[in-house]
mmCIF file of C-alpha atoms and ligand atoms in Angstrom:
data_model
loop_
_atom_site.group_PDB
_atom_site.id
_atom_site.type_symbol
_atom_site.label_atom_id
_atom_site.label_comp_id
_atom_site.label_asym_id
_atom_site.label_seq_id
_atom_site.Cartn_x
_atom_site.Cartn_y
_atom_site.Cartn_z
ATOM 1 C CA MET N 1 -5.005 -32.597 -22.257
ATOM 2 C CA ALA N 2 -7.138 -29.467 -22.815
ATOM 3 C CA ARG N 3 -5.202 -26.247 -23.511
ATOM 4 C CA LEU N 4 -6.149 -22.838 -22.148
ATOM 5 C CA ILE N 5 -4.493 -19.797 -23.714
ATOM 6 C CA ILE N 6 -4.479 -16.758 -21.426
ATOM 7 C CA SER N 7 -4.827 -13.336 -23.012
ATOM 8 C CA ALA N 8 -6.632 -11.711 -20.040
ATOM 9 C CA ASP N 9 -4.849 -8.837 -18.278
ATOM 10 C CA GLY N 10 -1.858 -8.795 -20.655
ATOM 11 C CA PRO N 11 1.491 -10.619 -20.594
ATOM 12 C CA GLU N 12 2.549 -9.236 -17.207
ATOM 13 C CA LYS N 13 -0.274 -11.043 -15.336
ATOM 14 C CA PHE N 14 0.308 -14.439 -16.953
ATOM 15 C CA ASP N 15 2.398 -15.789 -14.060
ATOM 16 C CA ILE N 16 -0.428 -15.037 -11.592
ATOM 17 C CA TRP N 17 -2.915 -16.936 -13.764
ATOM 18 C CA LYS N 18 -0.491 -19.828 -14.364
ATOM 19 C CA LYS N 19 0.043 -20.213 -10.608
ATOM 20 C CA ALA N 20 -3.703 -20.123 -9.920
ATOM 21 C CA PHE N 21 -4.492 -22.761 -12.567
ATOM 22 C CA ALA N 22 -1.597 -24.956 -11.406
ATOM 23 C CA GLU N 23 -3.253 -25.025 -7.983
ATOM 24 C CA VAL N 24 -6.862 -25.729 -9.009
ATOM 25 C CA ALA N 25 -6.458 -27.571 -12.336
ATOM 26 C CA PRO N 26 -2.983 -29.121 -12.668
ATOM 27 C CA ASP N 27 -4.190 -31.191 -15.651
ATOM 28 C CA LEU N 28 -5.005 -28.125 -17.723
ATOM 29 C CA SER N 29 -2.221 -26.993 -20.048
ATOM 30 C CA VAL N 30 -1.966 -23.221 -19.570
ATOM 31 C CA LEU N 31 -0.121 -21.073 -22.120
ATOM 32 C CA SER N 32 0.374 -17.354 -22.607
ATOM 33 C CA TRP N 33 -1.303 -15.770 -25.627
ATOM 34 C CA TYR N 34 1.747 -13.504 -25.844
ATOM 35 C CA ALA N 35 4.462 -16.198 -25.905
ATOM 36 C CA SER N 36 6.083 -16.320 -29.356
ATOM 37 C CA GLU N 37 5.828 -20.134 -29.453
ATOM 38 C CA THR N 38 2.041 -20.189 -28.744
ATOM 39 C CA ARG N 39 0.038 -21.199 -31.828
ATOM 40 C CA LEU N 40 -3.729 -21.341 -31.358
ATOM 41 C CA GLN N 41 -5.299 -24.689 -32.266
ATOM 42 C CA PRO N 42 -9.016 -25.280 -32.990
ATOM 43 C CA SER N 43 -9.348 -27.327 -29.780
ATOM 44 C CA ASP N 44 -8.004 -24.482 -27.598
ATOM 45 C CA TYR N 45 -9.923 -22.415 -25.044
ATOM 46 C CA VAL N 46 -8.953 -18.750 -24.612
ATOM 47 C CA LEU N 47 -9.378 -16.652 -21.461
ATOM 48 C CA VAL N 48 -9.860 -12.956 -22.269
ATOM 49 C CA TRP N 49 -10.932 -9.688 -20.726
ATOM 50 C CA SER N 50 -10.789 -7.038 -23.426
ATOM 51 C CA PRO N 51 -8.646 -8.340 -26.291
ATOM 52 C CA GLU N 52 -7.247 -6.045 -28.983
ATOM 53 C CA ALA N 53 -9.128 -6.049 -32.290
ATOM 54 C CA ASP N 54 -6.113 -7.631 -34.003
ATOM 55 C CA HIS N 55 -6.624 -10.713 -31.785
ATOM 56 C CA TYR N 56 -10.090 -11.347 -33.279
ATOM 57 C CA PRO N 57 -9.019 -13.349 -36.368
ATOM 58 C CA ALA N 58 -7.151 -15.832 -34.165
ATOM 59 C CA LEU N 59 -9.953 -15.891 -31.548
ATOM 60 C CA ALA N 60 -12.339 -16.826 -34.369
ATOM 61 C CA THR N 61 -10.529 -20.181 -34.603
ATOM 62 C CA ALA N 62 -10.776 -21.100 -30.882
ATOM 63 C CA LYS N 63 -13.058 -23.799 -29.475
ATOM 64 C CA ALA N 64 -14.492 -21.360 -26.919
ATOM 65 C CA ILE N 65 -13.749 -17.972 -25.383
ATOM 66 C CA LEU N 66 -14.068 -17.453 -21.626
ATOM 67 C CA CYS N 67 -14.285 -13.938 -20.241
ATOM 68 C CA THR N 68 -12.996 -12.807 -16.832
ATOM 69 C CA GLY N 69 -16.025 -10.468 -16.628
ATOM 70 C CA ALA N 70 -19.666 -11.385 -15.991
ATOM 71 C CA GLY N 71 -20.685 -8.584 -18.349
ATOM 72 C CA VAL N 72 -19.592 -9.246 -21.936
ATOM 73 C CA ASP N 73 -21.237 -6.248 -23.625
ATOM 74 C CA HIS N 74 -17.780 -4.810 -24.471
ATOM 75 C CA LEU N 75 -17.056 -7.950 -26.508
ATOM 76 C CA LEU N 76 -20.465 -8.309 -28.159
ATOM 77 C CA ASN N 77 -20.470 -4.612 -29.132
ATOM 78 C CA ALA N 78 -16.945 -4.669 -30.587
ATOM 79 C CA PRO N 79 -17.029 -4.650 -34.403
ATOM 80 C CA GLY N 80 -15.448 -7.833 -35.732
ATOM 81 C CA PHE N 81 -15.516 -9.782 -32.451
ATOM 82 C CA PRO N 82 -16.178 -13.447 -33.369
ATOM 83 C CA ARG N 83 -19.724 -13.755 -31.974
ATOM 84 C CA HIS N 84 -20.124 -17.259 -33.462
ATOM 85 C CA ILE N 85 -17.555 -18.757 -31.052
ATOM 86 C CA PRO N 86 -19.099 -19.977 -27.737
ATOM 87 C CA LEU N 87 -18.543 -17.256 -25.120
ATOM 88 C CA VAL N 88 -18.677 -18.110 -21.396
ATOM 89 C CA ARG N 89 -19.159 -15.343 -18.810
ATOM 90 C CA MET N 90 -17.494 -15.218 -15.375
ATOM 91 C CA GLY N 91 -19.447 -16.703 -12.497
ATOM 92 C CA GLY N 92 -18.862 -18.816 -9.448
ATOM 93 C CA GLU N 93 -19.674 -18.672 -5.784
ATOM 94 C CA GLN N 94 -17.211 -15.930 -4.783
ATOM 95 C CA THR N 95 -18.347 -13.602 -7.583
ATOM 96 C CA GLY N 96 -21.905 -13.835 -6.212
ATOM 97 C CA GLN N 97 -20.813 -13.471 -2.588
ATOM 98 C CA LEU N 98 -18.726 -10.374 -3.302
ATOM 99 C CA MET N 99 -21.610 -8.737 -5.149
ATOM 100 C CA ALA N 100 -24.057 -9.628 -2.364
ATOM 101 C CA ASP N 101 -21.697 -8.131 0.251
ATOM 102 C CA TYR N 102 -21.216 -4.950 -1.773
ATOM 103 C CA VAL N 103 -24.952 -4.411 -2.331
ATOM 104 C CA THR N 104 -25.719 -5.073 1.346
ATOM 105 C CA TRP N 105 -23.111 -2.459 2.332
ATOM 106 C CA ALA N 106 -24.463 0.032 -0.220
ATOM 107 C CA ALA N 107 -28.093 -0.513 0.850
ATOM 108 C CA ILE N 108 -27.303 0.051 4.516
ATOM 109 C CA ALA N 109 -25.149 3.073 3.600
ATOM 110 C CA LEU N 110 -28.218 4.551 1.860
ATOM 111 C CA LEU N 111 -30.524 3.664 4.766
ATOM 112 C CA ARG N 112 -28.265 5.451 7.277
ATOM 113 C CA GLN N 113 -27.178 8.248 4.880
ATOM 114 C CA ALA N 114 -23.534 7.286 5.364
ATOM 115 C CA ARG N 115 -22.424 9.802 2.719
ATOM 116 C CA THR N 116 -23.298 12.545 5.238
ATOM 117 C CA TRP N 117 -20.857 11.046 7.735
ATOM 118 C CA ALA N 118 -18.034 10.999 5.154
ATOM 119 C CA LEU N 119 -18.669 14.650 4.251
ATOM 120 C CA GLN N 120 -18.724 15.648 7.928
ATOM 121 C CA GLN N 121 -15.539 13.723 8.635
ATOM 122 C CA ALA N 122 -13.754 15.509 5.766
ATOM 123 C CA GLU N 123 -14.651 18.775 7.545
ATOM 124 C CA GLN N 124 -13.912 17.387 11.054
ATOM 125 C CA ARG N 125 -17.491 18.265 11.951
ATOM 126 C CA TRP N 126 -19.456 16.333 14.616
ATOM 127 C CA ALA N 127 -23.157 16.414 13.721
ATOM 128 C CA CYS N 128 -25.606 13.620 14.486
ATOM 129 C CA ASN N 129 -27.907 12.304 11.793
ATOM 130 C CA THR N 130 -29.800 9.673 13.705
ATOM 131 C CA ILE N 131 -32.047 7.772 11.330
ATOM 132 C CA ALA N 132 -34.377 5.101 12.654
ATOM 133 C CA ARG N 133 -34.788 3.080 9.440
ATOM 134 C CA THR N 134 -34.218 -0.649 9.581
ATOM 135 C CA THR N 135 -33.737 -3.358 6.996
ATOM 136 C CA ASP N 136 -36.954 -5.182 7.873
ATOM 137 C CA ALA N 137 -38.987 -2.035 7.174
ATOM 138 C CA THR N 138 -37.225 -1.420 3.855
ATOM 139 C CA ARG N 139 -38.379 -2.718 0.493
ATOM 140 C CA ILE N 140 -35.546 -3.354 -1.935
ATOM 141 C CA GLY N 141 -35.948 -4.163 -5.619
ATOM 142 C CA VAL N 142 -33.305 -5.912 -7.715
ATOM 143 C CA MET N 143 -33.446 -5.370 -11.486
ATOM 144 C CA GLY N 144 -31.964 -8.412 -13.200
ATOM 145 C CA LEU N 145 -32.265 -11.702 -11.351
ATOM 146 C CA GLY N 146 -29.620 -13.682 -13.191
ATOM 147 C CA HIS N 147 -26.500 -15.265 -11.736
ATOM 148 C CA LEU N 148 -25.588 -12.177 -9.679
ATOM 149 C CA GLY N 149 -29.039 -10.641 -9.179
ATOM 150 C CA GLY N 150 -30.449 -13.937 -7.896
ATOM 151 C CA TYR N 151 -27.565 -14.287 -5.475
ATOM 152 C CA VAL N 152 -27.935 -10.694 -4.274
ATOM 153 C CA ALA N 153 -31.727 -10.862 -3.866
ATOM 154 C CA THR N 154 -31.714 -14.043 -1.774
ATOM 155 C CA HIS N 155 -28.874 -12.652 0.358
ATOM 156 C CA LEU N 156 -30.758 -9.381 0.985
ATOM 157 C CA ALA N 157 -33.819 -11.410 2.011
ATOM 158 C CA ARG N 158 -31.656 -13.321 4.517
ATOM 159 C CA VAL N 159 -30.327 -10.010 5.885
ATOM 160 C CA GLY N 160 -33.942 -8.980 6.544
ATOM 161 C CA PHE N 161 -34.911 -6.646 3.685
ATOM 162 C CA ARG N 162 -38.285 -7.065 1.972
ATOM 163 C CA VAL N 163 -37.078 -8.076 -1.473
ATOM 164 C CA SER N 164 -38.574 -8.040 -4.937
ATOM 165 C CA GLY N 165 -36.919 -8.583 -8.287
ATOM 166 C CA TRP N 166 -37.542 -7.891 -11.958
ATOM 167 C CA LYS N 167 -36.474 -9.970 -14.935
ATOM 168 C CA ARG N 168 -37.618 -10.838 -18.437
ATOM 169 C CA SER N 169 -39.088 -14.280 -17.882
ATOM 170 C CA PRO N 170 -41.208 -15.523 -14.935
ATOM 171 C CA ALA N 171 -39.406 -17.408 -12.147
ATOM 172 C CA THR N 172 -39.662 -18.272 -8.467
ATOM 173 C CA LEU N 173 -36.972 -17.418 -5.940
ATOM 174 C CA THR N 174 -37.111 -18.159 -2.210
ATOM 175 C CA GLY N 175 -37.930 -15.048 -0.179
ATOM 176 C CA VAL N 176 -38.214 -12.835 -3.262
ATOM 177 C CA THR N 177 -41.327 -11.497 -5.031
ATOM 178 C CA VAL N 178 -40.557 -11.802 -8.728
ATOM 179 C CA TYR N 179 -41.981 -9.432 -11.364
ATOM 180 C CA ALA N 180 -41.496 -10.414 -15.010
ATOM 181 C CA GLY N 181 -41.533 -8.417 -18.204
ATOM 182 C CA GLN N 182 -42.137 -4.855 -19.278
ATOM 183 C CA GLU N 183 -45.804 -4.931 -18.210
ATOM 184 C CA ALA N 184 -44.773 -5.617 -14.590
ATOM 185 C CA LEU N 185 -42.113 -2.882 -14.418
ATOM 186 C CA SER N 186 -44.310 -0.166 -12.870
ATOM 187 C CA ALA N 187 -45.642 -2.509 -10.177
ATOM 188 C CA PHE N 188 -42.060 -3.575 -9.403
ATOM 189 C CA LEU N 189 -40.730 -0.014 -9.176
ATOM 190 C CA GLU N 190 -43.520 0.983 -6.782
ATOM 191 C CA THR N 191 -42.150 -1.594 -4.313
ATOM 192 C CA ALA N 192 -38.537 -0.345 -4.331
ATOM 193 C CA ASP N 193 -37.513 1.956 -1.467
ATOM 194 C CA ILE N 194 -34.031 1.054 -2.684
ATOM 195 C CA LEU N 195 -33.453 0.034 -6.304
ATOM 196 C CA VAL N 196 -30.487 -2.137 -7.295
ATOM 197 C CA ASN N 197 -29.521 -2.340 -10.971
ATOM 198 C CA LEU N 198 -27.963 -5.643 -11.987
ATOM 199 C CA LEU N 199 -29.134 -5.785 -15.582
ATOM 200 C CA PRO N 200 -26.769 -6.589 -18.430
ATOM 201 C CA SER N 201 -26.113 -3.832 -20.953
ATOM 202 C CA THR N 202 -28.198 -4.534 -24.078
ATOM 203 C CA PRO N 203 -30.038 -2.366 -26.632
ATOM 204 C CA GLN N 204 -33.202 -2.929 -24.504
ATOM 205 C CA THR N 205 -31.645 -1.877 -21.195
ATOM 206 C CA ASP N 206 -29.201 0.930 -22.097
ATOM 207 C CA GLY N 207 -30.633 4.275 -20.925
ATOM 208 C CA ILE N 208 -33.466 2.535 -19.035
ATOM 209 C CA ILE N 209 -32.844 4.571 -15.871
ATOM 210 C CA SER N 210 -34.278 7.859 -17.079
ATOM 211 C CA LYS N 211 -36.377 10.703 -15.691
ATOM 212 C CA GLU N 212 -39.700 8.920 -16.396
ATOM 213 C CA PHE N 213 -38.394 5.685 -14.901
ATOM 214 C CA LEU N 214 -37.112 7.291 -11.671
ATOM 215 C CA LYS N 215 -40.437 9.056 -11.097
ATOM 216 C CA ARG N 216 -42.137 5.662 -10.778
ATOM 217 C CA LEU N 217 -40.116 4.850 -7.631
ATOM 218 C CA PRO N 218 -41.449 5.765 -4.159
ATOM 219 C CA ARG N 219 -40.422 9.378 -3.479
ATOM 220 C CA GLY N 220 -37.017 9.566 -1.768
ATOM 221 C CA ALA N 221 -35.868 6.104 -2.923
ATOM 222 C CA GLY N 222 -32.203 5.099 -2.929
ATOM 223 C CA PHE N 223 -30.394 3.816 -6.021
ATOM 224 C CA ILE N 224 -27.490 1.384 -6.355
ATOM 225 C CA ASN N 225 -25.893 0.843 -9.751
ATOM 226 C CA VAL N 226 -23.745 -2.246 -10.105
ATOM 227 C CA GLY N 227 -24.867 -3.062 -13.657
ATOM 228 C CA ARG N 228 -23.393 -0.700 -16.220
ATOM 229 C CA GLY N 229 -23.022 3.087 -16.432
ATOM 230 C CA ARG N 230 -24.778 3.025 -19.808
ATOM 231 C CA HIS N 231 -28.053 2.029 -18.094
ATOM 232 C CA VAL N 232 -28.337 5.491 -16.549
ATOM 233 C CA VAL N 233 -29.168 8.854 -18.125
ATOM 234 C CA GLN N 234 -26.680 10.740 -15.959
ATOM 235 C CA THR N 235 -28.314 14.185 -16.027
ATOM 236 C CA ASP N 236 -31.687 12.615 -15.136
ATOM 237 C CA LEU N 237 -30.062 10.907 -12.148
ATOM 238 C CA ILE N 238 -28.492 14.139 -10.900
ATOM 239 C CA ASN N 239 -31.761 16.051 -11.399
ATOM 240 C CA ALA N 240 -33.696 13.351 -9.502
ATOM 241 C CA LEU N 241 -31.248 13.615 -6.580
ATOM 242 C CA ASN N 242 -31.450 17.416 -6.558
ATOM 243 C CA ALA N 243 -35.258 17.303 -6.636
ATOM 244 C CA GLY N 244 -35.527 14.798 -3.767
ATOM 245 C CA ILE N 245 -37.016 12.118 -6.056
ATOM 246 C CA LEU N 246 -34.013 10.057 -4.937
ATOM 247 C CA CYS N 247 -32.395 10.340 -1.483
ATOM 248 C CA GLY N 248 -29.003 9.058 -2.578
ATOM 249 C CA ALA N 249 -27.095 6.852 -4.989
ATOM 250 C CA VAL N 250 -24.207 4.426 -4.780
ATOM 251 C CA LEU N 251 -22.533 4.046 -8.165
ATOM 252 C CA ASP N 252 -19.964 1.330 -8.800
ATOM 253 C CA VAL N 253 -20.310 1.705 -12.565
ATOM 254 C CA VAL N 254 -20.396 4.957 -14.503
ATOM 255 C CA THR N 255 -19.862 6.298 -17.998
ATOM 256 C CA PRO N 256 -17.106 6.718 -18.947
ATOM 257 C CA GLU N 257 -14.727 4.657 -16.815
ATOM 258 C CA PRO N 258 -12.452 5.890 -15.349
ATOM 259 C CA LEU N 259 -14.738 8.773 -14.387
ATOM 260 C CA PRO N 260 -13.116 12.081 -15.479
ATOM 261 C CA ALA N 261 -12.067 14.455 -12.685
ATOM 262 C CA THR N 262 -14.473 17.055 -14.102
ATOM 263 C CA SER N 263 -17.568 14.853 -13.621
ATOM 264 C CA PRO N 264 -20.188 16.355 -11.254
ATOM 265 C CA LEU N 265 -20.816 12.839 -9.905
ATOM 266 C CA TRP N 266 -17.578 12.975 -7.874
ATOM 267 C CA THR N 267 -18.614 15.848 -5.659
ATOM 268 C CA HIS N 268 -22.384 15.404 -5.453
ATOM 269 C CA PRO N 269 -23.337 15.339 -1.748
ATOM 270 C CA SER N 270 -25.757 12.420 -2.227
ATOM 271 C CA ILE N 271 -23.553 10.157 -4.359
ATOM 272 C CA ILE N 272 -21.033 7.544 -3.247
ATOM 273 C CA ILE N 273 -18.686 6.472 -6.048
ATOM 274 C CA THR N 274 -16.653 3.264 -6.068
ATOM 275 C CA PRO N 275 -14.325 2.420 -8.989
ATOM 276 C CA HIS N 276 -16.036 -0.679 -10.498
ATOM 277 C CA VAL N 277 -14.917 -2.937 -7.688
ATOM 278 C CA ALA N 278 -18.170 -4.526 -6.511
ATOM 279 C CA SER N 279 -17.346 -8.045 -7.578
ATOM 280 C CA GLU N 280 -14.056 -9.370 -8.871
ATOM 281 C CA ALA N 281 -13.232 -12.789 -7.522
ATOM 282 C CA SER N 282 -9.626 -13.720 -6.691
ATOM 283 C CA PRO N 283 -7.515 -15.246 -9.485
ATOM 284 C CA LEU N 284 -7.741 -18.605 -7.674
ATOM 285 C CA MET N 285 -11.551 -18.575 -7.556
ATOM 286 C CA GLN N 286 -11.779 -17.347 -11.147
ATOM 287 C CA ALA N 287 -9.370 -20.078 -12.249
ATOM 288 C CA GLN N 288 -11.485 -22.691 -10.475
ATOM 289 C CA TYR N 289 -14.626 -21.466 -12.237
ATOM 290 C CA VAL N 290 -12.873 -21.371 -15.648
ATOM 291 C CA ALA N 291 -11.391 -24.853 -15.170
ATOM 292 C CA GLU N 292 -14.851 -26.225 -14.318
ATOM 293 C CA ALA N 293 -16.376 -24.584 -17.408
ATOM 294 C CA VAL N 294 -13.576 -25.997 -19.606
ATOM 295 C CA GLY N 295 -14.176 -29.437 -18.067
ATOM 296 C CA GLN N 296 -17.902 -29.180 -18.872
ATOM 297 C CA MET N 297 -17.199 -28.252 -22.488
ATOM 298 C CA GLU N 298 -14.633 -31.047 -22.824
ATOM 299 C CA ARG N 299 -17.364 -33.483 -21.735
ATOM 300 C CA GLY N 300 -19.733 -31.977 -24.320
ATOM 301 C CA GLU N 301 -21.859 -30.231 -21.661
ATOM 302 C CA LYS N 302 -23.158 -26.676 -21.913
ATOM 303 C CA PRO N 303 -21.746 -24.323 -19.232
ATOM 304 C CA ALA N 304 -24.438 -22.502 -17.232
ATOM 305 C CA LEU N 305 -23.183 -19.014 -18.097
ATOM 306 C CA LEU N 306 -22.887 -19.485 -21.847
ATOM 307 C CA CYS N 307 -23.717 -16.129 -23.442
ATOM 308 C CA ASP N 308 -26.495 -15.921 -26.022
ATOM 309 C CA PRO N 309 -25.202 -13.310 -28.513
ATOM 310 C CA GLN N 310 -28.714 -12.759 -29.951
ATOM 311 C CA ARG N 311 -30.088 -11.913 -26.494
ATOM 312 C CA GLY N 312 -26.961 -9.895 -25.664
ATOM 313 C CA TYR N 313 -26.230 -11.564 -22.291
HETATM 314 P P1 NDP B 1 -27.179 -12.673 -16.097
HETATM 315 O O1 NDP B 1 -27.112 -12.687 -17.594
HETATM 316 O O2 NDP B 1 -26.997 -13.943 -15.365
HETATM 317 O O3 NDP B 1 -28.580 -12.042 -15.650
HETATM 318 C C1 NDP B 1 -29.192 -10.983 -16.324
HETATM 319 C C2 NDP B 1 -30.587 -10.774 -15.729
HETATM 320 O O4 NDP B 1 -31.151 -9.609 -16.311
HETATM 321 C C3 NDP B 1 -31.549 -11.925 -16.034
HETATM 322 O O5 NDP B 1 -32.364 -12.175 -14.925
HETATM 323 C C4 NDP B 1 -32.388 -11.379 -17.176
HETATM 324 O O6 NDP B 1 -33.718 -11.887 -17.232
HETATM 325 C C5 NDP B 1 -32.432 -9.910 -16.833
HETATM 326 N N1 NDP B 1 -32.703 -9.105 -18.016
HETATM 327 C C6 NDP B 1 -31.963 -8.986 -19.134
HETATM 328 N N2 NDP B 1 -32.554 -8.155 -20.002
HETATM 329 C C7 NDP B 1 -33.700 -7.752 -19.428
HETATM 330 C C8 NDP B 1 -34.756 -6.901 -19.830
HETATM 331 N N3 NDP B 1 -34.750 -6.295 -21.035
HETATM 332 N N4 NDP B 1 -35.791 -6.717 -18.985
HETATM 333 C C9 NDP B 1 -35.814 -7.338 -17.769
HETATM 334 N N5 NDP B 1 -34.849 -8.165 -17.332
HETATM 335 C C10 NDP B 1 -33.799 -8.369 -18.151
HETATM 336 O O7 NDP B 1 -26.103 -11.597 -15.628
HETATM 337 P P2 NDP B 1 -25.256 -11.544 -14.257
HETATM 338 O O8 NDP B 1 -26.206 -11.603 -13.133
HETATM 339 O O9 NDP B 1 -24.131 -12.501 -14.308
HETATM 340 O O10 NDP B 1 -24.625 -10.080 -14.399
HETATM 341 C C11 NDP B 1 -25.453 -8.936 -14.536
HETATM 342 C C12 NDP B 1 -24.626 -7.721 -14.900
HETATM 343 O O11 NDP B 1 -23.884 -7.276 -13.764
HETATM 344 C C13 NDP B 1 -23.536 -7.930 -15.954
HETATM 345 O O12 NDP B 1 -24.067 -7.942 -17.260
HETATM 346 C C14 NDP B 1 -22.638 -6.739 -15.709
HETATM 347 O O13 NDP B 1 -23.106 -5.637 -16.464
HETATM 348 C C15 NDP B 1 -22.824 -6.445 -14.224
HETATM 349 N N6 NDP B 1 -21.614 -6.765 -13.436
HETATM 350 C C16 NDP B 1 -21.046 -5.782 -12.666
HETATM 351 C C17 NDP B 1 -19.937 -6.053 -11.886
HETATM 352 C C18 NDP B 1 -19.365 -5.012 -10.978
HETATM 353 O O14 NDP B 1 -18.327 -5.273 -10.363
HETATM 354 N N7 NDP B 1 -19.996 -3.868 -10.839
HETATM 355 C C19 NDP B 1 -19.297 -7.375 -11.886
HETATM 356 C C20 NDP B 1 -19.984 -8.328 -12.686
HETATM 357 C C21 NDP B 1 -21.094 -8.014 -13.453
HETATM 358 P P3 NDP B 1 -34.034 -13.429 -17.583
HETATM 359 O O15 NDP B 1 -33.482 -14.234 -16.439
HETATM 360 O O16 NDP B 1 -35.502 -13.482 -17.642
HETATM 361 O O17 NDP B 1 -33.323 -13.708 -18.885
#
């Protein structure tokens, strides 16, 4: 029987995970990383989020590490993290659905300038901002067309947006115009009335959303960040909003997190902030995904969302 050791979310959340795995994978032996009797064996799988550095020597002896996050930059960037052990990122149907729902909400909020309504409501002020912009007349560009970006782009196309996407390697995706590589970036940005960032954080993508980059968008574009805060040069974003280069931004990820109370992002009249909540599947759905990935590895198969540490995602 395969063994899964749970370190994710600390000792206090172990019972929630144990219950979820008991429901979806009763054959999996689930143990707490923090139980004094738990001794890691080379055939064990470990579920982590952000383990302490003193866990790394033991993690280096595991068969595979599975992360409760789809982004694993915090692990790959941590000095001493055992990058040679297979690392599987979070995925699954519900993770994609939640992200697609969030981005659809954010895109329509930008289209209708919903931030204005929230500001007015806080002042109990009734003022009509009627905006006749519809999804079918709006071009939306998704940067990063991986597990989540692909899901989001096809969903936005079904909703009625005119969708394009940008990724490293060429691909085809139903209802989506795909641009590939650095040489296609300008052409892609010109098509984005709303830009969605779903890139992973890597040395190539950190700081990509800069002054020069934002100027290549159609004037008055909207911006949704669900990738990582590190992708954005924050002062360039604020300047672009103040100059009308952007009409508004919805930021689920920022730097640092939690966002300090002193950050100007909180009070900017064109920014909606959400606290990194776009897509976190329920423990049951995450357990189902993890159990399937463990099953694949037990059969000698390669899980779809196996991270490539050289590539950084
Ligand atoms: P994937 O690894 O599946 O997809 C990454 C995509 O980005 C791929 O299409 C890849 O291209 C593309 N890409 C990577 N580097 C470049 C580059 N230099 N230039 C152009 N394209 C590039 O990741 P996921 O879709 O699973 O997740 C994306 C990110 O979303 C995560 O890394 C994380 O940061 C963020 N996230 C945010 C959450 C939230 O709640 N806000 C929740 C979960 C994740 P190619 O296909 O050609 O390799």
